[in-house]
mmCIF file with all atom_site columns, C-alpha atoms in Angstrom:
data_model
loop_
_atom_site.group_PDB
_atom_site.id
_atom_site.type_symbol
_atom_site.label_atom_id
_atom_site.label_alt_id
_atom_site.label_comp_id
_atom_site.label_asym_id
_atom_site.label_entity_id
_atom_site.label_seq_id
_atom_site.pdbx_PDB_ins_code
_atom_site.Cartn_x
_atom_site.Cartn_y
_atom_site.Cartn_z
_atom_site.occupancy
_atom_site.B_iso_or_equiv
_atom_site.pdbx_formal_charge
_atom_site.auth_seq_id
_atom_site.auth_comp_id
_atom_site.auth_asym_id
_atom_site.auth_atom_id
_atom_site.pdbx_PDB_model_num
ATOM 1   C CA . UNK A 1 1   ? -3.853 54.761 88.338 1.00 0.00 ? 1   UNK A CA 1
ATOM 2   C CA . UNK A 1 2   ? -2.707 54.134 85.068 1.00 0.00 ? 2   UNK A CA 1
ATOM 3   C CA . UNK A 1 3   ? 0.580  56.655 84.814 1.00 0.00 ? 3   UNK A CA 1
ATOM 4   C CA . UNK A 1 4   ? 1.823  54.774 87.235 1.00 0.00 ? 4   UNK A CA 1
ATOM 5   C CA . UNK A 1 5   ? 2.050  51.251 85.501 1.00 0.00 ? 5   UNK A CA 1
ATOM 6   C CA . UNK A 1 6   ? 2.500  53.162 81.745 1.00 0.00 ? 6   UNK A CA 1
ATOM 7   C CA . UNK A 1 7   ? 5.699  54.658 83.072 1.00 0.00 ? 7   UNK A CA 1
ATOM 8   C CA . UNK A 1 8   ? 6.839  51.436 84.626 1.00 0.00 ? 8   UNK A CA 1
ATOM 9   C CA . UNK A 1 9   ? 6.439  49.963 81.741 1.00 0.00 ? 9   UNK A CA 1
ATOM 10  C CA . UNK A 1 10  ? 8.121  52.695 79.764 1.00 0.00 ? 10  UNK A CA 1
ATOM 11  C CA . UNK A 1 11  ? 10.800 52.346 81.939 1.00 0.00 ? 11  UNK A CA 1
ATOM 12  C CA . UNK A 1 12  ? 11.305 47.963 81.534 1.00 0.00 ? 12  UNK A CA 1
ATOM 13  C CA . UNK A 1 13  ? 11.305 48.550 77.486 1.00 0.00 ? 13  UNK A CA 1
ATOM 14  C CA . UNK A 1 14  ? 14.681 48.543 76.927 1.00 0.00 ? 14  UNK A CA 1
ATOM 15  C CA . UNK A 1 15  ? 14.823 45.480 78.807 1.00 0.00 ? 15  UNK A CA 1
ATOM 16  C CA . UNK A 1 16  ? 12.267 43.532 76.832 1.00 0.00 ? 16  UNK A CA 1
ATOM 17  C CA . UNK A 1 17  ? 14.149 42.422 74.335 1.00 0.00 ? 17  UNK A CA 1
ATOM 18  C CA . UNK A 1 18  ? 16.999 41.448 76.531 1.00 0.00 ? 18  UNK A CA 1
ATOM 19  C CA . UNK A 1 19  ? 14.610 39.603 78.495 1.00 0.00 ? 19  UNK A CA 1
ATOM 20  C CA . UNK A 1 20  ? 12.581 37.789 75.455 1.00 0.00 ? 20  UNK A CA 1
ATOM 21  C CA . UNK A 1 21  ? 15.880 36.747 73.727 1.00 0.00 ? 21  UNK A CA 1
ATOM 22  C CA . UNK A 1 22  ? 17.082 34.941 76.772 1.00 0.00 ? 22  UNK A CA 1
ATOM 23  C CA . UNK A 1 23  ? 13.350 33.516 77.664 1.00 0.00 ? 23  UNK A CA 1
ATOM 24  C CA . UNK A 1 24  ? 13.513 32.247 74.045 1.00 0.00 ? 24  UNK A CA 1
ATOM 25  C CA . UNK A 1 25  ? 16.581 30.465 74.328 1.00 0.00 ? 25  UNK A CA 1
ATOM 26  C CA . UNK A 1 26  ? 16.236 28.981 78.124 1.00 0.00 ? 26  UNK A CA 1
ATOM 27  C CA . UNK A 1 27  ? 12.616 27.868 77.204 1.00 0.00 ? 27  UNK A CA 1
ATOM 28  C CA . UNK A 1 28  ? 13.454 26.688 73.774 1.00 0.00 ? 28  UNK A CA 1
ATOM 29  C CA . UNK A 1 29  ? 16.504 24.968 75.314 1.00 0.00 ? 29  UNK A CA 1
ATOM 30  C CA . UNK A 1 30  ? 14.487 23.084 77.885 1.00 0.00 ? 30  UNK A CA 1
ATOM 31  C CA . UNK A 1 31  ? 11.856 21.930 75.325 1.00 0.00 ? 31  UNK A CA 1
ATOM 32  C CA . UNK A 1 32  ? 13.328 20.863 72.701 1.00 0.00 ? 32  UNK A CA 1
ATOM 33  C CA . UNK A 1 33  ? 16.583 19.424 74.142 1.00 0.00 ? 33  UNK A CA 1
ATOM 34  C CA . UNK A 1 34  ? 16.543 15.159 74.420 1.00 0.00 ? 34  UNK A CA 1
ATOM 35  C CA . UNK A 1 35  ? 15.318 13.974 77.634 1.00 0.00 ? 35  UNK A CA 1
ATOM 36  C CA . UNK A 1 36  ? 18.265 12.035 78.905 1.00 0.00 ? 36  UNK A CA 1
ATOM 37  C CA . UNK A 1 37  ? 20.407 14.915 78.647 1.00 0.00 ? 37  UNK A CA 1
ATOM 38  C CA . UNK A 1 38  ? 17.886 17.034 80.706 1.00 0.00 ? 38  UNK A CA 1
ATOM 39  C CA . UNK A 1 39  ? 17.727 13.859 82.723 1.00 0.00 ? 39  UNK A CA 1
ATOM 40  C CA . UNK A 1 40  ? 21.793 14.027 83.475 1.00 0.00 ? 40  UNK A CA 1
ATOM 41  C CA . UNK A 1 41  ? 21.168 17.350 84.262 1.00 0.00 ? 41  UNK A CA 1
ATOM 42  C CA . UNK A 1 42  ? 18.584 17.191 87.318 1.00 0.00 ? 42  UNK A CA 1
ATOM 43  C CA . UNK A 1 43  ? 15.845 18.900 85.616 1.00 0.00 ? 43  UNK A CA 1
ATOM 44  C CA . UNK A 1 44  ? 13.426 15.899 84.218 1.00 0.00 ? 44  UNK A CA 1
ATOM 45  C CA . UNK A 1 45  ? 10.959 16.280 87.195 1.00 0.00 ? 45  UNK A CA 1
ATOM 46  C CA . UNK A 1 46  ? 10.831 20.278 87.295 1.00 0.00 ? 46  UNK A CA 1
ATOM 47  C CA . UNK A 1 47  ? 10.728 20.431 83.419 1.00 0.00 ? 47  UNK A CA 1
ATOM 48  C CA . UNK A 1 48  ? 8.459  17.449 83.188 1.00 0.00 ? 48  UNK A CA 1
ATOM 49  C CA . UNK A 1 49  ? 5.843  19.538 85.971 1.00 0.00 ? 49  UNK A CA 1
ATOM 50  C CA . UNK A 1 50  ? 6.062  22.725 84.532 1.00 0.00 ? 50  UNK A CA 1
ATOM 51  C CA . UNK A 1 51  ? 6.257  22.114 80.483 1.00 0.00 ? 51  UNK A CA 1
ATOM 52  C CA . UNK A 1 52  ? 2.749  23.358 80.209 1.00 0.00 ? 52  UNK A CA 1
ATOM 53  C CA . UNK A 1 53  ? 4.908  26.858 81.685 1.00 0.00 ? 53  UNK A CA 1
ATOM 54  C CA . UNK A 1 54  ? 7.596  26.639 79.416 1.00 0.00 ? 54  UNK A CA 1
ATOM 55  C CA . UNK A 1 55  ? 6.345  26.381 76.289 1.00 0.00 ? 55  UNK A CA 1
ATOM 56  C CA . UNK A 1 56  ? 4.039  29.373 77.061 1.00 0.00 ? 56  UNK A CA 1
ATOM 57  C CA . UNK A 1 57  ? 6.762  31.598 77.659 1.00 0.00 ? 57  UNK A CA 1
ATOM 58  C CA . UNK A 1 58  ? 8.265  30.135 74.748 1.00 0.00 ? 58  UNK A CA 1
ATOM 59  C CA . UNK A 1 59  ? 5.819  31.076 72.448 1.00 0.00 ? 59  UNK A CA 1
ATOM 60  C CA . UNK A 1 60  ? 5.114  34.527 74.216 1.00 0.00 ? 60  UNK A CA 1
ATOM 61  C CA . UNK A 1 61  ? 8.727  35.286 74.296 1.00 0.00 ? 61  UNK A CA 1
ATOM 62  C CA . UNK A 1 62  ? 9.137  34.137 70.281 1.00 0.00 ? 62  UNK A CA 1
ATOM 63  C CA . UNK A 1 63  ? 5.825  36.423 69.711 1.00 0.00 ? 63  UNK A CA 1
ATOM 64  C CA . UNK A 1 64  ? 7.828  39.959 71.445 1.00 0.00 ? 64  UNK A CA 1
ATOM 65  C CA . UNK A 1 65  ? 10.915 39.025 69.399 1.00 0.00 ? 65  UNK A CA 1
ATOM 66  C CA . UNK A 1 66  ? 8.789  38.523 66.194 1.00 0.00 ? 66  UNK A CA 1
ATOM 67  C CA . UNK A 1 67  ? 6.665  42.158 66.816 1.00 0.00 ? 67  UNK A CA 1
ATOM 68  C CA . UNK A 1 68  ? 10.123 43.348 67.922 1.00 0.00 ? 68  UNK A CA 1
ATOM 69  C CA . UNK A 1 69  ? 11.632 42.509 64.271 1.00 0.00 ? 69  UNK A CA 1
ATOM 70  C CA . UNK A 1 70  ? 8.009  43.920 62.500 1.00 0.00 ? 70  UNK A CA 1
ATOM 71  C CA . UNK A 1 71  ? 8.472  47.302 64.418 1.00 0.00 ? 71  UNK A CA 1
ATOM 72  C CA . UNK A 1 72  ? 12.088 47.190 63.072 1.00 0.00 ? 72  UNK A CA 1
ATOM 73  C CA . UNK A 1 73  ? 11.396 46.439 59.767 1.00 0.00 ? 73  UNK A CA 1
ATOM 74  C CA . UNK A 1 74  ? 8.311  48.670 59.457 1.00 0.00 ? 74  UNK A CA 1
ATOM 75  C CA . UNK A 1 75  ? 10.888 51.605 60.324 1.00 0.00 ? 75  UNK A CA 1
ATOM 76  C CA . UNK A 1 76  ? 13.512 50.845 58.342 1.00 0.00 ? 76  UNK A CA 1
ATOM 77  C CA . UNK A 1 77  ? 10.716 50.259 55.288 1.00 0.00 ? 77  UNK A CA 1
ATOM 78  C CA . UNK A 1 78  ? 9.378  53.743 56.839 1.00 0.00 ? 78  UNK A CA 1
ATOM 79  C CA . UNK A 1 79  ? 12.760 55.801 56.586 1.00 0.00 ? 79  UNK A CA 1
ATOM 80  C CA . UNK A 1 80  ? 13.396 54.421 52.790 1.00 0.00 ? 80  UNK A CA 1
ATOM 81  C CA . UNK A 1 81  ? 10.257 55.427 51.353 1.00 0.00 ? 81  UNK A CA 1
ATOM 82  C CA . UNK A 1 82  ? 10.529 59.037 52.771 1.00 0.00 ? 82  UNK A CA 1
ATOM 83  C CA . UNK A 1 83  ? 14.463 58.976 51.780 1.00 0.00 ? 83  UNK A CA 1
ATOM 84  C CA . UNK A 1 84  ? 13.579 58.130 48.354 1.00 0.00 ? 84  UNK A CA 1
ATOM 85  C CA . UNK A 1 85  ? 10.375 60.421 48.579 1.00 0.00 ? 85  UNK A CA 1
ATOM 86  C CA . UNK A 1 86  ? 12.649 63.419 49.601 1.00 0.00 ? 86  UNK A CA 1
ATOM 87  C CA . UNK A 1 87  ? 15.476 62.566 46.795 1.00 0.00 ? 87  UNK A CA 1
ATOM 88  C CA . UNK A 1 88  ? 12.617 62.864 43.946 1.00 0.00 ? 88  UNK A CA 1
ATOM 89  C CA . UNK A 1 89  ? 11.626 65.973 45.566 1.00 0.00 ? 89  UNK A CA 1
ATOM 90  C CA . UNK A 1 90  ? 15.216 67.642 45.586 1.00 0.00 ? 90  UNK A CA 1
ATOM 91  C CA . UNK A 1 91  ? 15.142 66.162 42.048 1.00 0.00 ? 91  UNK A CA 1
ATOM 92  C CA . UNK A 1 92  ? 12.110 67.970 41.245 1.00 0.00 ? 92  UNK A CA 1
ATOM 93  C CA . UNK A 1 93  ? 13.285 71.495 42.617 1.00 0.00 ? 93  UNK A CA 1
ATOM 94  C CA . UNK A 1 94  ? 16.643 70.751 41.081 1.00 0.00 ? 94  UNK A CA 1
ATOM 95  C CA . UNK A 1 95  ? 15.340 70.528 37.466 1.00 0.00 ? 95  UNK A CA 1
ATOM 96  C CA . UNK A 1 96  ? 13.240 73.969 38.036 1.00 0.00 ? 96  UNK A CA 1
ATOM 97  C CA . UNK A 1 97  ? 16.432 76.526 39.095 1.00 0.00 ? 97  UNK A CA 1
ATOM 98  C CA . UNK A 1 98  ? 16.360 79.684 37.842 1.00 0.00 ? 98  UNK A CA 1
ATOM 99  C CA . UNK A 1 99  ? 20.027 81.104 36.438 1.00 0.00 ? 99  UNK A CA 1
ATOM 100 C CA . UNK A 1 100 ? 20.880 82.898 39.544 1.00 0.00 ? 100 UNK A CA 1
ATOM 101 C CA . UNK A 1 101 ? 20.184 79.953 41.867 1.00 0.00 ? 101 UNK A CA 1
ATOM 102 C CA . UNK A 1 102 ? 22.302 77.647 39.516 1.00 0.00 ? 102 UNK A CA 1
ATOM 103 C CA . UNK A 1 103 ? 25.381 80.118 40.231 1.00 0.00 ? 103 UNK A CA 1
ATOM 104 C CA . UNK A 1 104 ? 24.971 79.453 44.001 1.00 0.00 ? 104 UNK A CA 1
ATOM 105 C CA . UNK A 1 105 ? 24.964 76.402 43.684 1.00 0.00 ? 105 UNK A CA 1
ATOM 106 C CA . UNK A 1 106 ? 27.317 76.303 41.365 1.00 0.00 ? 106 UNK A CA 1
ATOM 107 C CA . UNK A 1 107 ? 29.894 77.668 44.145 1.00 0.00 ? 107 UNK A CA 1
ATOM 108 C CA . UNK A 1 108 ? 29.133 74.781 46.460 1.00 0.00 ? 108 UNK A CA 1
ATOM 109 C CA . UNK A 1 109 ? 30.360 72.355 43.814 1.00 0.00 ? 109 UNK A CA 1
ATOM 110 C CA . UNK A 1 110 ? 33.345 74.557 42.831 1.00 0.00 ? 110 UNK A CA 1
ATOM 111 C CA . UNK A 1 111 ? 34.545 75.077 45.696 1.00 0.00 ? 111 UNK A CA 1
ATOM 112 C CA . UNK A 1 112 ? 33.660 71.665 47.516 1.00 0.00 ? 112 UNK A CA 1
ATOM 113 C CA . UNK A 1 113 ? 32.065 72.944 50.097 1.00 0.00 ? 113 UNK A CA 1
ATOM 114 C CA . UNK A 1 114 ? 29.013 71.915 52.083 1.00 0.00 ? 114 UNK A CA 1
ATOM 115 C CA . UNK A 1 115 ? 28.708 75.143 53.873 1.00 0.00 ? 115 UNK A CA 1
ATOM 116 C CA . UNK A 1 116 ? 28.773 79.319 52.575 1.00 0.00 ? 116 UNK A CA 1
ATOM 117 C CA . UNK A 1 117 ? 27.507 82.204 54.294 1.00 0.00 ? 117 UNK A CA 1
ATOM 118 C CA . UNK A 1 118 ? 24.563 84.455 52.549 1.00 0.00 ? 118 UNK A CA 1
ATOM 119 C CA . UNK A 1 119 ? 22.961 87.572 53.842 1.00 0.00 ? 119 UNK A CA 1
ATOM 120 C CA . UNK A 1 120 ? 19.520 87.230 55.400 1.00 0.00 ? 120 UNK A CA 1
ATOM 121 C CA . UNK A 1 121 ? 18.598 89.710 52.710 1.00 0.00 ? 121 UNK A CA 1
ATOM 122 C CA . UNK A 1 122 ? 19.539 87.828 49.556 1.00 0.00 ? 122 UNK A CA 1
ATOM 123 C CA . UNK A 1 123 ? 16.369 86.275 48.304 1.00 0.00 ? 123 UNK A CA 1
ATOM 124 C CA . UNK A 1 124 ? 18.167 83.357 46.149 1.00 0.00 ? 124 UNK A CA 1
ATOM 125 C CA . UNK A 1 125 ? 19.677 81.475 49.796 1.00 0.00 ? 125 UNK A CA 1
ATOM 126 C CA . UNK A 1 126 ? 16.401 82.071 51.442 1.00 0.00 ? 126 UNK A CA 1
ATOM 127 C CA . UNK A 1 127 ? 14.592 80.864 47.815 1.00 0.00 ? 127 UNK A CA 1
ATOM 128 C CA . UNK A 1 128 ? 16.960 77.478 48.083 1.00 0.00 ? 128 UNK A CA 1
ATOM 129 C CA . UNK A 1 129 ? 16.194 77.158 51.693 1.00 0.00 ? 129 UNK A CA 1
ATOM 130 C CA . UNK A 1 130 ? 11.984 77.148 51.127 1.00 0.00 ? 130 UNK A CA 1
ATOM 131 C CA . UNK A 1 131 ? 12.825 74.555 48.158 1.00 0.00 ? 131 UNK A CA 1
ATOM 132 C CA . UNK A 1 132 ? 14.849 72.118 50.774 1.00 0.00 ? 132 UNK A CA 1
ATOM 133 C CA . UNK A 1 133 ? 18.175 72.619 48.559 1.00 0.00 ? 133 UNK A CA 1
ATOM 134 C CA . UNK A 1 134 ? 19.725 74.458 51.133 1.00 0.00 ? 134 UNK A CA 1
ATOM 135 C CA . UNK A 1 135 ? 18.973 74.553 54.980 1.00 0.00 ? 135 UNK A CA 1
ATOM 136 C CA . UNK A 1 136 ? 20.122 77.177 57.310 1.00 0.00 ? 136 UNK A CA 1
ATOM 137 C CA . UNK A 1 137 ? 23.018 75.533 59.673 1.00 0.00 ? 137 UNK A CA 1
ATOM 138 C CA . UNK A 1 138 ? 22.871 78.096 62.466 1.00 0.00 ? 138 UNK A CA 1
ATOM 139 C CA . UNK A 1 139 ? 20.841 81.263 63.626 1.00 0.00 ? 139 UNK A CA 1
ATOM 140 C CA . UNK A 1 140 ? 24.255 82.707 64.723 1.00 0.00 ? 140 UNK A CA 1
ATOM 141 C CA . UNK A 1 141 ? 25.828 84.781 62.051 1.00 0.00 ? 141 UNK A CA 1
ATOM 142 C CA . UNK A 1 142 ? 29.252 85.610 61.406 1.00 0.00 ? 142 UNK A CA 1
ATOM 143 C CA . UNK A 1 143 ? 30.467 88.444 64.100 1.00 0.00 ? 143 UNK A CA 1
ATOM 144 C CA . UNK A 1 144 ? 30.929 91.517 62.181 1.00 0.00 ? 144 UNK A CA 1
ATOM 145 C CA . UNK A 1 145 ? 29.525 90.820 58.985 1.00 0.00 ? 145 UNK A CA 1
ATOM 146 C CA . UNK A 1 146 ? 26.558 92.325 59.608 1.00 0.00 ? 146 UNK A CA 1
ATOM 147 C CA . UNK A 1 147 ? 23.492 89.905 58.356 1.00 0.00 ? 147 UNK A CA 1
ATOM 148 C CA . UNK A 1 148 ? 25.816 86.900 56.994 1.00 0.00 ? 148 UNK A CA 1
ATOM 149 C CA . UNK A 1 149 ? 24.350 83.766 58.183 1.00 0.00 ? 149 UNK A CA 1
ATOM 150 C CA . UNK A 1 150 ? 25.583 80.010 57.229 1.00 0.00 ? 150 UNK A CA 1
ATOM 151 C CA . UNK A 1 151 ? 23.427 77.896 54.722 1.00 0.00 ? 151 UNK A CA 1
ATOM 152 C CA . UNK A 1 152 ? 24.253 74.006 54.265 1.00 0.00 ? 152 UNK A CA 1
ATOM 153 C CA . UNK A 1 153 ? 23.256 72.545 50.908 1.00 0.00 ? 153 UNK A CA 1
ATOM 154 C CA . UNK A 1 154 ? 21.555 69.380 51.488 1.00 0.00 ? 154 UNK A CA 1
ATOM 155 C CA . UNK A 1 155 ? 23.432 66.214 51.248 1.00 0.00 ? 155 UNK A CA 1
ATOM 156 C CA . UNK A 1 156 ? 20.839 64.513 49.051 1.00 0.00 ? 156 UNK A CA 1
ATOM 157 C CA . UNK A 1 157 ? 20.815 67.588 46.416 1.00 0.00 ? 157 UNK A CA 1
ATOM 158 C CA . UNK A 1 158 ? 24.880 67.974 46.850 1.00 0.00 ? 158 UNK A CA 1
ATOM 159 C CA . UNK A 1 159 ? 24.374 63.772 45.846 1.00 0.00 ? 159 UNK A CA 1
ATOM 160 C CA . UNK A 1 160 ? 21.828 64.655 42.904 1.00 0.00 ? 160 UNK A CA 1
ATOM 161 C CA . UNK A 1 161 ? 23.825 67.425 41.504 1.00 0.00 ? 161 UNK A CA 1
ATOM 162 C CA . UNK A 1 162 ? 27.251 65.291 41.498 1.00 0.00 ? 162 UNK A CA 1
ATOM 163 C CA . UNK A 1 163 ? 25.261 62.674 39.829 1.00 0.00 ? 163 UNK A CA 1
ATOM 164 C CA . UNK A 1 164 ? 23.055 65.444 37.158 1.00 0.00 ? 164 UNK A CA 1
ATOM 165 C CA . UNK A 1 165 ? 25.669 68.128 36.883 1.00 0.00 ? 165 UNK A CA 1
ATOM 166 C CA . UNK A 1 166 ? 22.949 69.760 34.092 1.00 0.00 ? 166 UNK A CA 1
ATOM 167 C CA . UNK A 1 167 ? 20.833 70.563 36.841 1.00 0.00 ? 167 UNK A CA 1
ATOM 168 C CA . UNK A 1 168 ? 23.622 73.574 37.829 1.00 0.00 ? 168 UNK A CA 1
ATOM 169 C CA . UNK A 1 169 ? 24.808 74.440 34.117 1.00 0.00 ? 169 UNK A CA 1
ATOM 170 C CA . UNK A 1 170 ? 23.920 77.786 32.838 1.00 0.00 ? 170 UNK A CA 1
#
């Protein structure tokens, strides 16, 4: 009974905000603009009748665009603190590099590059990948180099390291 009307609504979303922008502004417009002007328009009597209407869906139209700006700023509040919650972490693992993870990421910064390819059996890529330094880009390796695989280092440590460059000296 139910999946019916939840997907129906799932599927008018996108619309709603559409929909409560122009409610907003037709209502609003109707309320709030003088009288005689409404007047010279023909629509005294029908907003006169119905104004009881109109302000409701102004105020329930104003209430969806206010949630709709609280859901938008909750998110973007959301995505910061993890952003700035993941940059101390690099930070963290950054300052804690042992000498042979320093000299691979060394290379990165050398060579300005944002991608190299380490064998699945090196333990200082996989080491760098655990810490969230490094990420694996692809599960394809490189055709005929046996075990090579791609690792990406992590645009927030590539940003800490430009910024710390002790965190990568021997």
């Amino acid at each position: 009974m139910f999946e019916g009307l939840i997907s129906t609504l799932s599927i008018l979303k996108p619309f709603t905000l559409r929909a409560a922008v122009i409610f907003f502004a037709v209502s609003g417009s109707l309320l709030f603009t003088p009288t005689n002007f409404i007047a010279t328009l023909g629509l005294l009597e029908l907003v006169s009748s119905n104004r009881p209407a109109i302000g409701l869906l102004f105020l329930l139209s104003a209430a969806t665009l206010g949630a709709e700006f609280l859901v938008a700023f909750y998110k973007l509040a959301v995505a910061q603190r993890k952003k700035k919650k993941y940059g101390k972490f690099v930070r963290e693992q950054l300052s804690n590099l042992s000498a042979d993870e320093k000299s691979v990421l060394r290379t990165y910064i050398d060579e300005d590059v944002s991608t190299r390819h380490f064998s699945m059996s090196q333990g200082v890529a996989q080491g760098l990948e655990g810490k969230g330094v490094l990420s694996g880009s692809s599960i394809l390796g490189v055709p005929g180099s046996g075990d090579h695989f791609p690792f990406l280092l992590q645009p927030e440590a590539k940003k800490a390291i430009l910024a710390r460059p002790e965190y990568i000296d021997k």
